[in-house]
Amino acid sequence: MSRIYMDHNATTPVDPAVLRAMWPLYEESWGNPSSIHWAGREPAGKIDDARAAVASLIGAKPRDLFFTSGGTEADNTALMGVLLARKDAGRHIVTSAIEHKAILDMATYLEDLHGAEVTRLSVDGQGRHDLDELRAALRDDTVLVSVMLANNELGNLNDIAAIAAIAHERGALVHCDAVNALGKVPIDVAALGVDLLSISAHKICGPKGCGALWVKRKTPFEPYIRGGGQERGRRCGTYNAAGIVGFGKAAELAAERLASGWEDEVAALRDRLEAGIRERLDGVRVNGDPEHRLPNTTNLSFLHVDGEALVLNLDLRGIAISTGSACTSGSLDPSHVLVGLGLTDEWLAAAIRFSLGTSNDAAQIDQVVDAVVEEVEKLRALTA
Amino acid sequence: MREAGPEPGERVVVAMSGGVDSSVVAALLHERGCEVVGITLSLWEDPDPDGPDGGCCTPSDILDARRVCRDLDVPHYLLNYRDPFREAVIEPFVAAYARGETPNPCVNCNDHLKFDRLVQRTRELGARWLATGHYARLHRDEDGTPRLLAGVDRGKDQSYFLGGTPPSSLAMLCMPLGGLTKAQVRDEAERLAVRTRHKPDSQDICFIPDGDVAGFVARHGGAGDPGAIVDEDGRELGRHGGVHSFTVGQRKGIGVASAEPLYVRRIDAARARLVVATADRLSATEVEVGDWSWLRRPLPDEQLTLKVRYRGTGSAVASVDDTPDGLLIHLAAPARSVAPGQAAVLYAGDEVLGGGTIAPVRTR
């Protein structure tokens, strides 16, 4: 059975060049990068190079970026780090109802344990935020606004620059979860105007277990993981040298792709998929904001079809797609993002996400269109 | 009649609890050359993360099912049925105890989850068969009509839990262990090197692995008020802490001193009263059953037996009358401990003819 992977927002295949860059960190340069002697210098130098490459992908200075165990840690740390550092200024956080769970669950935890008050902005039927709702939500004691750049389930791109400007006017700092936008659209922290930004390696053909948090200079930030003083005390723990070096290589490759027009190529594939399915099937709804979304993502609902049944049938044919976030370990829960859109049950249960990536080509798109049409027709025949 | 089951090459969904029985089913069907798809239902999570991790469908059982499928190199899916399980099994379970009944959660789980939702999912996956590890046999008439029979291992027979299964679902089911004894299943597990082969058997009620039913019911809001323990003439003999801790026919835990052992004869939840009596007063010759469904109507003069609990041999039936809500079953000899809420299942020899739920006793 040939296999097709179309779930790149969950994770991406590791690029062979990334793996080749990582291997020497295990085989030769295995020293502790914090050591003063020769064994530490080699990996430390490679980490410096990687930090520069990753920083360059988001238009940042290398020294303002520290590495984490992944996107979740970067998100968790951003919220807690700012709340604890600014506790004298207030405890109010504004975020969105359709953020990743790494933000939403941390926000709830901060409410429960650290007396934070959290406002979760609503979205309209296309998953868009109303900037007036943000203006109304901001208070004198609002310390942080956290909104993602691209929604992982819908692909929606938020107008972070506008959000940041409004938040800064009221004295709030701004964090942006850019985990699913990284490598798919150009990112420039200065243009976005944010104060903190989370990214992760495995969404751009890098290794799992490595992410980063960028914190603008002079931003109040209380470290979360404490220990041996690595990352200038902002994130302690022995460096994940191979992961970081892999992240650096992946960032270089992502920058090359963006420079060579990959965005348009993948958008053309995505549009071919969407058009192919909608030409041949009635009762298909595009979830999200088609005008402002990632070039690789489409979230579709199929009327009278259970999304889970469709995903399992496609998996049995070797096609990997998902109903939404992959974070609940193989089990399929109703998506809080689609619930946030106010989808009625018939559309909610019928939603699946296609997220394209470097491993896909036009022939695969046509195969997936055929398979989706066949399986949807079979499932609809059962309920007819 | 012949045994029902998939042919080599046919797709079959195997309902996998993570125990040895369903693991052997998956391995046997895989060996037969079927295209096996393993599915485990995520049904219940104890709110206490340090809570008991035995029984079935706990995180370690899910892991076992997944690893068995990986050993066979077949797909495995975990489906989240926690909300429907709470609605269709846990909530009615707690409510029934609060009403003074003794519910059978396995029957509800079969009727509303395994043989309803999972059967539907099986159809959607393009599979003709859903295989389970039940100790019961499914045969098919020449015309395809399914016949449900007791498992050959009398100590393990689970046909009692399947009496209410709709015929449309039975037509898709396959129970490869019904013709085997538990010892043979263990042998098959050894032969096929199934990694769960040394696991102990699971508990009666999967979501109460420590066996403390009254404690579970109380934690989930089903605790009854304390009240009087009375004899059949209404004389108070003592006090109890809530009727949810008792079941009809129970002797232990009543806590009333008496020359002869006393048993729970009736539970009057509305008045929080426990009616107790000596053993000779416990028997009933009539059993009223609701929610009845027939798999096959009895033939004239067919000798029937009724089972009113999982353990036990069953009672000879004298006659069966239809009622507006189900059946009134007259027994040839009195049966003890007929507990409202338990399943009642009619057999003709080995064959299950139908099942329902024992109705609450009307106050006379």
XYZ file of C-alpha atoms in Angstrom:
748
model
C 0.000 0.000 0.000
C 1.452 3.379 -0.974
C 1.449 5.889 1.831
C 0.531 9.554 1.628
C 1.141 11.945 4.495
C -1.081 15.027 4.565
C -0.975 15.977 8.244
C 1.996 18.348 8.322
C 0.428 20.620 10.955
C 0.708 17.692 13.368
C 4.324 17.104 12.522
C 6.609 16.895 9.504
C 9.038 14.305 8.202
C 12.588 14.986 9.373
C 14.657 16.242 6.448
C 17.619 13.910 5.754
C 19.939 16.938 5.782
C 18.690 17.749 9.293
C 19.421 14.225 10.448
C 22.909 14.411 8.916
C 23.541 17.660 10.779
C 22.425 16.109 14.072
C 24.357 12.860 13.865
C 27.828 14.282 14.687
C 26.441 15.701 17.923
C 25.954 12.125 19.101
C 28.957 10.528 17.450
C 31.731 13.127 17.756
C 30.727 16.386 19.422
C 28.994 14.753 22.346
C 30.472 17.025 25.002
C 28.492 19.238 27.333
C 28.223 22.554 25.488
C 28.626 24.410 28.788
C 32.040 22.824 29.492
C 35.098 25.015 29.244
C 37.315 22.382 27.595
C 37.615 21.141 24.009
C 34.763 18.654 24.398
C 32.360 21.473 25.165
C 33.621 23.992 22.632
C 32.661 22.031 19.536
C 28.961 21.536 20.337
C 28.800 25.052 21.795
C 29.996 26.475 18.496
C 27.422 24.492 16.576
C 24.696 25.715 18.921
C 25.805 29.300 18.243
C 25.408 28.701 14.507
C 21.995 27.079 15.005
C 20.791 29.912 17.197
C 21.728 32.374 14.476
C 19.886 30.357 11.821
C 16.721 30.017 13.897
C 16.774 33.679 14.912
C 17.226 34.679 11.296
C 14.058 32.782 10.299
C 11.996 35.108 12.528
C 14.034 38.293 11.987
C 15.387 38.230 15.536
C 18.739 38.709 17.240
C 20.253 35.380 18.327
C 20.831 36.511 21.896
C 17.105 37.159 22.471
C 16.131 33.585 21.757
C 16.436 30.599 24.084
C 15.801 26.960 23.353
C 13.117 24.860 25.035
C 11.880 21.287 24.888
C 9.302 22.308 22.286
C 6.383 24.586 21.477
C 4.383 23.622 24.547
C 7.192 24.587 26.918
C 7.730 27.835 25.034
C 4.010 28.701 25.332
C 3.783 27.636 28.990
C 6.929 29.562 29.871
C 5.819 32.714 28.081
C 2.568 32.942 30.030
C 3.967 32.077 33.424
C 7.187 34.051 32.886
C 5.388 37.303 32.105
C 2.634 36.877 34.693
C 5.126 36.255 37.513
C 7.462 39.045 36.377
C 4.638 41.590 36.162
C 2.550 40.550 39.139
C 2.756 44.067 40.570
C 1.251 45.508 37.388
C -1.744 43.168 37.385
C -2.897 39.630 36.787
C -5.189 39.929 33.801
C -4.395 37.916 30.655
C -6.239 38.148 27.346
C -6.127 35.229 24.947
C -8.395 33.595 22.401
C -10.906 30.759 22.687
C -9.212 28.944 19.792
C -5.602 29.010 20.965
C -3.606 25.812 21.265
C -4.133 23.876 24.496
C -0.561 24.745 25.504
C -1.868 28.284 26.030
C -5.423 27.551 27.162
C -4.563 24.911 29.752
C -1.719 27.031 31.133
C -4.066 30.016 31.365
C -6.543 27.937 33.355
C -3.735 26.713 35.603
C -2.606 30.296 36.245
C -6.196 31.224 37.101
C -6.429 28.357 39.562
C -2.999 28.680 41.163
C -1.705 32.191 40.730
C -4.838 34.304 40.917
C -4.744 35.224 37.234
C -7.883 36.444 35.518
C -8.216 35.305 31.938
C -10.397 36.717 29.167
C -10.809 34.382 26.184
C -11.753 36.301 23.046
C -14.482 34.779 20.921
C -14.311 34.246 17.172
C -16.887 34.546 14.423
C -18.121 31.717 12.211
C -14.893 31.867 10.199
C -12.646 31.882 13.243
C -11.838 35.603 13.018
C -11.294 37.925 15.982
C -13.074 41.233 16.448
C -10.511 43.904 17.350
C -13.197 45.896 19.137
C -13.748 42.923 21.431
C -10.023 43.017 22.190
C -10.153 46.776 22.887
C -13.074 46.235 25.253
C -11.338 43.339 27.004
C -8.140 45.259 27.802
C -7.897 46.701 31.314
C -5.394 48.712 33.295
C -4.228 45.504 34.962
C -3.888 43.518 31.719
C -0.289 42.288 31.700
C -0.285 40.027 28.649
C -2.175 39.382 25.428
C -1.441 36.011 23.805
C -2.794 35.237 20.334
C -1.430 32.738 17.847
C -0.128 33.733 14.436
C -1.684 30.778 12.579
C -4.344 28.478 13.941
C -3.179 24.863 13.730
C -6.608 23.422 12.905
C -8.043 26.027 10.534
C -4.881 27.611 9.174
C -6.320 31.062 9.928
C -3.753 33.859 10.065
C -4.422 36.498 12.693
C -3.551 40.173 12.268
C -0.964 40.092 15.033
C 0.478 43.518 14.161
C -2.917 45.147 14.740
C -3.479 43.140 17.934
C -0.031 44.091 19.249
C -0.560 47.780 18.540
C -3.867 47.798 20.411
C -2.428 45.850 23.355
C 0.676 48.042 23.643
C -1.485 51.178 23.728
C -2.949 49.859 26.960
C 0.414 48.811 28.387
C 0.014 45.063 27.893
C 2.797 42.842 26.580
C 2.093 40.584 23.614
C 2.979 36.937 23.159
C 2.450 35.106 19.885
C 2.371 31.327 19.412
C 3.907 31.035 15.934
C 4.482 27.285 16.109
C 2.261 26.419 13.150
C 3.131 29.484 11.091
C 6.891 28.938 11.189
C 8.356 28.056 7.821
C 4.974 28.363 6.085
C 4.849 32.152 5.917
C 7.596 34.746 6.455
C 7.822 35.867 10.087
C 9.454 39.037 11.326
C 9.173 39.773 15.032
C 9.681 43.485 14.511
C 6.930 43.707 11.868
C 4.580 41.726 14.105
C 5.419 44.063 16.967
C 5.252 41.339 19.606
C 7.296 40.899 22.779
C 7.480 37.113 22.947
C 7.150 34.457 20.230
C 7.055 30.637 20.437
C 8.335 28.303 17.723
C 9.073 24.594 17.358
C 11.478 22.546 15.239
C 9.357 19.546 14.310
C 6.825 21.596 12.336
C 9.559 22.568 9.839
C 11.129 19.159 9.155
C 13.295 19.385 12.272
C 13.456 17.020 15.243
C 10.814 16.634 17.955
C 11.757 17.796 21.418
C 13.205 21.168 20.492
C 11.544 24.578 20.407
C 12.416 28.138 21.239
C 11.002 31.211 22.893
C 12.030 34.599 21.629
C 11.832 37.325 24.253
C 12.408 40.910 23.151
C 15.161 42.686 25.054
C 14.108 44.318 28.333
C 10.838 42.406 28.456
C 10.024 41.487 32.068
C 10.398 37.718 32.252
C 10.665 35.365 35.218
C 12.475 32.089 34.424
C 10.480 28.925 34.890
C 12.984 26.072 34.717
C 15.867 26.757 37.075
C 19.213 25.099 37.534
C 22.699 25.432 36.136
C 22.343 28.848 34.554
C 22.197 27.819 30.882
C 20.598 30.244 28.402
C 21.669 33.079 30.740
C 19.444 31.649 33.427
C 16.257 31.973 31.395
C 15.991 28.253 30.712
C 18.291 25.967 32.622
C 19.171 22.371 31.870
C 21.916 20.801 29.763
C 21.566 21.835 26.134
C 19.779 19.458 23.771
C 22.678 19.989 21.395
C 21.604 17.620 18.630
C 18.014 18.918 18.705
C 19.140 22.528 18.585
C 21.559 21.866 15.732
C 18.785 20.013 13.880
C 16.491 22.996 14.465
C 19.170 25.263 13.000
C 19.522 23.189 9.849
C 15.730 22.948 9.477
C 15.486 26.728 9.827
C 18.066 27.229 7.062
C 16.126 24.913 4.760
C 12.816 26.605 5.591
C 14.313 30.005 4.796
C 15.510 28.679 1.433
C 12.034 27.306 0.649
C 10.342 30.593 1.526
C 12.851 32.482 -0.618
C 12.185 30.228 -3.602
C 8.396 30.599 -3.709
C 7.355 27.447 -1.858
C 4.363 29.286 -0.360
C 2.774 29.662 -3.784
C 3.585 26.096 -4.791
C 1.963 24.558 -1.735
C -1.009 26.922 -1.965
C -1.567 25.741 -5.549
C -1.572 22.117 -4.359
C -3.949 22.948 -1.517
C -6.293 24.778 -3.904
C -6.182 21.845 -6.319
C -7.195 19.526 -3.458
C -9.994 21.791 -2.295
C -11.340 22.401 -5.804
C -11.081 18.715 -6.754
C -13.138 17.656 -3.762
C -15.732 20.414 -4.089
C -16.208 19.805 -7.811
C -17.182 16.210 -7.180
C -19.012 16.366 -3.862
C -21.951 18.407 -2.608
C -22.302 19.339 1.031
C -18.709 20.399 1.615
C -17.942 23.404 3.803
C -14.577 25.145 4.151
C -14.004 25.924 7.830
C -11.986 29.016 8.666
C -11.113 32.176 6.790
C -10.212 31.363 3.155
C -8.893 34.916 2.650
C -6.337 34.813 5.459
C -4.894 31.412 6.049
C -1.738 29.333 5.801
C -0.914 28.219 2.251
C -0.820 24.534 3.257
C -4.015 24.058 5.281
C -7.646 23.412 4.522
C -10.255 22.315 7.021
C -13.340 20.778 5.399
C -16.644 19.498 6.753
C -18.575 16.854 4.844
C -22.299 16.864 5.522
C -23.721 13.520 6.737
C -20.229 12.098 7.249
C -18.566 11.375 10.566
C -15.081 12.907 10.367
C -13.596 10.173 12.525
C -14.974 7.445 10.255
C -13.530 9.248 7.234
C -10.111 9.623 8.870
C -10.008 5.914 9.814
C -11.073 4.789 6.336
C -8.441 6.953 4.697
C -5.835 5.616 7.145
C -6.781 2.068 6.140
C -5.939 3.174 2.582
C -2.583 4.588 3.686
C -3.616 8.258 3.710
C -2.781 10.213 6.867
C -5.040 13.177 7.653
C -6.694 14.183 10.901
C -9.855 15.574 12.434
C -7.878 18.295 14.166
C -5.169 18.515 16.774
C -3.131 15.337 17.276
C -2.336 16.095 20.882
C -4.656 13.595 22.554
C -2.661 10.498 21.655
C -4.665 8.732 19.004
C -8.034 9.431 20.544
C -10.428 11.736 18.768
C -12.156 14.442 20.791
C -14.455 17.195 19.553
C -12.227 20.129 18.624
C -12.465 23.205 20.869
C -11.506 25.272 17.823
C -14.493 24.136 15.753
C -16.729 24.424 18.800
C -15.425 28.000 19.119
C -16.553 28.713 15.557
C -20.076 27.822 16.617
C -20.397 25.007 14.084
C -23.630 23.073 14.406
C -23.271 19.379 15.281
C -23.777 18.132 11.711
C -20.812 20.190 10.489
C -18.772 19.760 13.681
C -18.646 15.966 13.617
C -17.873 16.054 9.919
C -14.694 18.160 9.961
C -11.260 17.012 8.840
C -7.999 18.857 8.293
C -5.647 18.470 5.378
C -2.240 20.055 5.959
C 0.211 19.780 3.115
C 3.977 19.866 3.187
C 7.229 19.184 1.452
C 6.378 15.508 0.961
C 3.330 16.161 -1.254
C 3.017 16.524 -5.035
C 0.201 16.917 -7.568
C -0.127 13.163 -8.174
C -0.719 12.627 -4.461
C -3.322 15.393 -4.408
C -5.253 13.633 -7.181
C -5.035 10.292 -5.351
C -6.316 11.882 -2.162
C -9.180 13.597 -4.002
C -10.237 10.245 -5.491
C -9.991 8.482 -2.126
C -11.896 11.188 -0.236
C -14.680 11.264 -2.828
C -15.003 7.468 -2.765
C -15.010 7.178 1.022
C -17.415 10.085 1.522
C -19.827 8.561 -1.000
C -19.609 5.175 0.759
C -20.280 6.712 4.157
C -23.141 8.801 2.820
C -24.676 5.696 1.240
C -24.715 4.026 4.694
C -26.703 6.834 6.280
C -28.977 7.467 3.291
C -26.349 -24.349 11.539
C -22.775 -23.227 11.145
C -20.500 -20.938 13.079
C -20.488 -17.323 11.964
C -17.250 -15.559 11.146
C -15.101 -13.860 8.540
C -13.365 -15.610 5.662
C -9.679 -15.094 4.908
C -9.152 -11.706 3.270
C -12.287 -10.187 4.781
C -11.925 -7.086 6.931
C -12.925 -7.641 10.566
C -12.980 -5.142 13.425
C -11.868 -6.704 16.721
C -13.127 -5.047 19.902
C -10.047 -5.160 22.131
C -10.153 -4.550 25.871
C -6.472 -5.257 26.342
C -7.198 -8.571 28.066
C -6.055 -12.007 26.984
C -9.413 -13.025 25.482
C -9.794 -10.270 22.892
C -6.051 -10.426 22.192
C -6.423 -14.099 21.272
C -9.403 -13.237 19.043
C -7.264 -10.740 17.124
C -4.391 -13.214 16.826
C -6.667 -16.086 15.701
C -8.389 -14.003 13.021
C -5.057 -12.634 11.857
C -3.755 -16.196 11.610
C -6.832 -17.093 9.568
C -5.763 -14.448 7.053
C -8.408 -11.854 7.835
C -7.675 -8.130 7.604
C -7.824 -7.304 11.320
C -8.526 -3.773 12.575
C -8.229 -3.486 16.365
C -10.415 -0.983 18.184
C -10.281 -0.143 21.871
C -12.943 2.019 23.437
C -11.873 4.649 25.908
C -14.847 4.444 28.247
C -13.983 5.595 31.693
C -11.272 7.423 33.498
C -11.276 7.375 37.265
C -11.286 11.021 38.397
C -8.513 10.080 40.836
C -5.186 9.788 38.913
C -3.887 7.475 41.633
C -7.084 5.433 41.420
C -7.144 1.696 40.825
C -5.537 0.569 37.578
C -7.054 -2.873 37.201
C -10.171 -4.070 35.458
C -10.525 -3.261 31.798
C -10.053 -0.277 29.499
C -7.647 1.474 31.876
C -4.577 3.220 30.441
C -2.419 0.102 30.834
C -5.051 -2.065 29.120
C -5.224 0.370 26.209
C -1.442 0.139 25.952
C -1.641 -3.674 25.953
C -4.225 -3.699 23.153
C -2.095 -1.335 21.093
C 1.005 -3.462 21.595
C -0.826 -6.664 20.659
C -1.915 -5.009 17.400
C 1.615 -3.822 16.770
C 2.886 -7.372 17.284
C 0.413 -8.498 14.601
C 1.266 -5.471 12.419
C -2.386 -4.458 12.142
C -3.890 -0.998 12.731
C -5.249 -0.141 16.159
C -7.584 2.740 16.982
C -8.587 4.183 20.318
C -12.079 5.638 20.136
C -13.277 8.046 22.764
C -16.699 6.936 24.011
C -16.363 8.452 27.466
C -19.352 10.778 27.196
C -21.783 8.142 25.876
C -20.445 5.658 28.453
C -21.180 8.075 31.269
C -24.675 8.737 29.897
C -25.623 5.175 28.951
C -23.836 3.192 31.671
C -22.500 5.153 34.662
C -25.438 7.504 35.236
C -28.133 4.786 34.904
C -25.985 2.535 37.135
C -25.852 5.089 39.928
C -29.522 6.044 39.495
C -30.634 2.399 39.646
C -28.770 1.775 42.902
C -30.346 4.946 44.285
C -33.758 3.457 43.362
C -32.924 0.280 45.250
C -32.274 -1.793 42.118
C -29.234 -3.865 41.130
C -28.320 -2.738 37.626
C -26.244 -4.679 35.124
C -23.781 -2.236 33.563
C -22.282 -4.823 31.187
C -25.660 -5.261 29.507
C -26.030 -1.491 29.067
C -22.504 -1.207 27.712
C -23.171 -3.991 25.209
C -26.549 -2.598 24.142
C -25.578 1.082 23.858
C -21.869 1.101 23.043
C -20.399 -2.155 21.754
C -23.390 -3.375 19.792
C -24.751 0.003 18.805
C -22.045 2.632 18.266
C -19.221 0.210 17.615
C -21.353 -1.854 15.235
C -22.148 1.373 13.378
C -18.435 2.263 13.273
C -17.681 -1.246 11.979
C -20.105 -0.742 9.096
C -18.550 2.645 8.364
C -15.133 1.022 8.179
C -16.427 -1.206 5.434
C -16.125 -4.302 7.621
C -18.703 -7.066 7.478
C -17.755 -8.396 10.943
C -17.226 -7.215 14.490
C -15.406 -9.832 16.556
C -15.401 -9.875 20.351
C -13.843 -12.052 23.045
C -17.150 -13.083 24.583
C -17.590 -16.682 25.678
C -20.718 -17.276 23.636
C -21.372 -18.945 20.297
C -23.023 -17.398 17.285
C -24.382 -19.788 14.701
C -26.300 -19.112 11.564
C -29.294 -20.869 10.042
C -29.295 -21.781 6.365
C -31.196 -18.536 5.690
C -28.599 -16.538 7.637
C -30.657 -15.947 10.773
C -28.236 -15.618 13.712
C -28.602 -17.949 16.686
C -26.942 -17.071 19.995
C -25.759 -19.998 22.112
C -24.071 -20.323 25.480
C -20.296 -20.717 25.430
C -19.044 -24.281 25.791
C -17.080 -23.322 28.918
C -19.958 -23.229 31.413
C -17.829 -21.483 34.005
C -17.108 -18.621 31.582
C -20.305 -18.462 29.521
C -21.217 -14.799 28.867
C -24.367 -15.304 26.799
C -26.327 -13.910 29.759
C -24.932 -10.415 28.985
C -25.930 -10.681 25.331
C -29.620 -11.551 25.626
C -30.768 -8.045 24.689
C -28.624 -7.705 21.588
C -30.723 -6.710 18.571
C -30.718 -9.337 15.787
C -29.471 -6.734 13.293
C -26.304 -6.363 15.380
C -25.957 -10.100 16.010
C -25.820 -10.592 12.250
C -22.489 -8.724 12.216
C -20.966 -10.305 15.311
C -18.447 -13.066 15.551
C -17.307 -14.633 18.836
C -14.478 -17.032 18.112
C -13.948 -18.023 21.769
C -17.457 -19.412 22.335
C -16.396 -22.884 21.261
C -13.306 -22.907 23.495
C -12.711 -23.329 27.200
C -10.727 -20.714 29.070
C -7.901 -23.252 29.395
C -7.888 -23.707 25.609
C -7.838 -19.943 25.145
C -4.803 -19.724 27.432
C -3.178 -22.491 25.367
C -3.919 -20.578 22.168
C -2.436 -17.472 23.754
C 0.764 -19.447 24.463
C 0.826 -20.973 20.988
C 0.344 -17.582 19.323
C 2.743 -15.912 21.800
C 0.170 -13.245 22.598
C 1.921 -10.823 24.906
C -1.066 -10.500 27.257
C -1.150 -14.269 27.858
C -0.205 -14.033 31.534
C -2.660 -11.287 32.482
C -5.195 -12.224 35.143
C -8.897 -12.276 34.244
C -10.681 -8.933 34.491
C -13.195 -7.962 37.155
C -16.961 -8.239 36.900
C -17.475 -4.464 36.732
C -14.653 -2.866 34.785
C -15.032 0.633 36.200
C -15.004 -0.567 39.832
C -11.797 -2.616 39.954
C -11.634 -2.524 43.761
C -15.132 -4.066 43.961
C -16.500 -1.373 46.297
C -19.793 -0.777 44.499
C -21.457 1.095 47.369
C -18.476 3.425 47.660
C -18.537 4.104 43.907
C -22.275 4.836 43.943
C -21.874 7.153 46.939
C -18.968 9.046 45.286
C -21.138 9.629 42.229
C -24.103 11.082 44.052
C -26.221 7.944 44.436
C -26.027 7.551 48.230
C -29.429 6.944 49.798
C -30.569 8.309 53.152
C -30.103 6.187 56.254
C -33.291 4.363 57.195
C -34.950 1.469 58.917
C -34.386 -2.243 58.500
C -37.786 -3.862 58.930
C -39.268 -7.341 58.775
C -42.148 -8.167 56.458
C -44.684 -6.968 59.028
C -42.991 -3.572 59.188
C -41.354 -4.064 62.584
C -38.109 -2.152 62.852
C -35.156 -4.466 63.490
C -32.329 -1.985 63.043
C -30.926 0.860 60.957
C -28.948 1.012 57.691
C -26.720 3.699 56.149
C -28.457 3.928 52.760
C -30.215 1.466 50.456
C -27.556 1.859 47.719
C -25.332 -0.527 49.696
C -27.762 -3.433 49.355
C -29.019 -5.833 46.774
C -31.923 -8.277 46.897
C -30.782 -11.621 48.278
C -27.821 -10.119 50.142
C -27.007 -11.529 53.574
C -23.708 -9.926 54.511
C -23.621 -6.448 55.987
C -27.196 -6.219 57.250
C -25.966 -6.080 60.851
C -29.100 -7.290 62.613
C -28.773 -10.077 65.147
C -31.229 -12.886 64.546
C -31.657 -16.583 65.343
C -31.870 -17.417 61.631
C -29.817 -15.634 58.941
C -31.647 -12.669 57.422
C -31.548 -11.661 53.773
C -32.626 -8.546 51.903
C -36.037 -9.400 50.485
C -37.081 -6.056 49.123
C -35.664 -2.510 48.862
C -38.078 0.374 49.294
C -35.922 3.301 48.232
C -38.777 5.823 48.386
C -39.098 5.256 52.141
C -35.418 4.329 52.635
C -36.538 0.962 54.019
C -34.814 -2.367 53.781
C -37.202 -5.304 54.121
C -35.433 -8.407 55.405
C -36.621 -11.993 55.779
C -35.373 -15.502 56.373
C -34.160 -17.644 53.483
C -37.485 -19.458 52.977
C -39.209 -16.128 52.226
C -36.798 -15.020 49.535
C -38.104 -17.016 46.648
C -40.307 -15.872 43.812
C -42.276 -17.934 41.299
C -43.168 -15.006 39.052
C -40.667 -12.707 37.404
C -41.807 -9.551 35.664
C -39.445 -8.394 32.961
C -39.387 -5.094 31.052
C -37.535 -3.944 27.897
C -37.922 -7.404 26.472
C -36.524 -8.313 23.091
C -36.817 -11.694 21.395
C -34.076 -13.238 19.331
C -36.353 -16.181 18.593
C -39.855 -16.993 19.792
C -40.102 -20.332 21.617
C -41.614 -23.306 19.792
C -44.726 -24.887 21.307
C -43.787 -27.230 24.184
C -40.159 -26.101 24.127
C -38.613 -26.457 27.598
C -37.308 -23.031 28.713
C -35.020 -21.924 31.510
C -34.635 -18.449 32.954
C -31.423 -16.945 34.244
C -31.760 -13.965 36.563
C -28.092 -13.537 37.462
C -24.733 -14.193 35.834
C -23.678 -16.957 38.207
C -26.035 -19.884 38.593
C -27.732 -22.473 36.454
C -31.161 -20.981 35.806
C -34.678 -22.000 36.705
C -37.176 -24.100 34.787
C -39.984 -22.032 33.271
C -43.634 -23.151 33.536
C -45.164 -20.544 31.215
C -44.601 -17.109 29.702
C -47.240 -14.393 29.366
C -46.904 -11.236 27.315
C -47.509 -7.999 29.232
C -47.787 -4.445 27.889
C -44.191 -3.709 29.013
C -42.570 -7.075 28.471
C -43.108 -10.548 29.900
C -44.454 -12.185 33.022
C -42.509 -15.404 33.483
C -43.926 -18.157 35.694
C -41.324 -20.498 37.131
C -41.797 -24.219 37.723
C -40.071 -23.931 41.102
C -39.336 -20.851 43.224
C -36.123 -18.960 42.423
C -34.138 -17.043 44.992
C -32.730 -13.519 44.883
C -34.585 -12.066 41.935
C -33.074 -8.575 41.971
C -34.819 -5.770 40.076
C -32.470 -4.183 37.533
C -30.599 -7.395 36.723
C -30.944 -8.995 33.324
C -33.423 -11.835 32.794
C -32.532 -14.142 29.930
C -34.578 -17.019 28.509
C -32.837 -20.113 27.162
C -34.029 -23.160 25.250
C -31.235 -25.564 26.081
C -28.042 -23.767 25.016
C -29.811 -21.212 22.876
C -30.637 -17.693 24.031
C -34.191 -16.774 23.034
C -34.279 -13.232 24.388
C -33.583 -10.903 27.263
C -34.857 -8.007 29.297
C -34.549 -6.259 32.640
C -36.179 -7.492 35.852
C -38.859 -4.955 36.772
C -39.113 -3.335 40.191
C -41.358 -5.253 42.576
C -44.673 -3.521 42.987
C -45.423 -2.804 46.609
C -48.157 -5.159 47.636
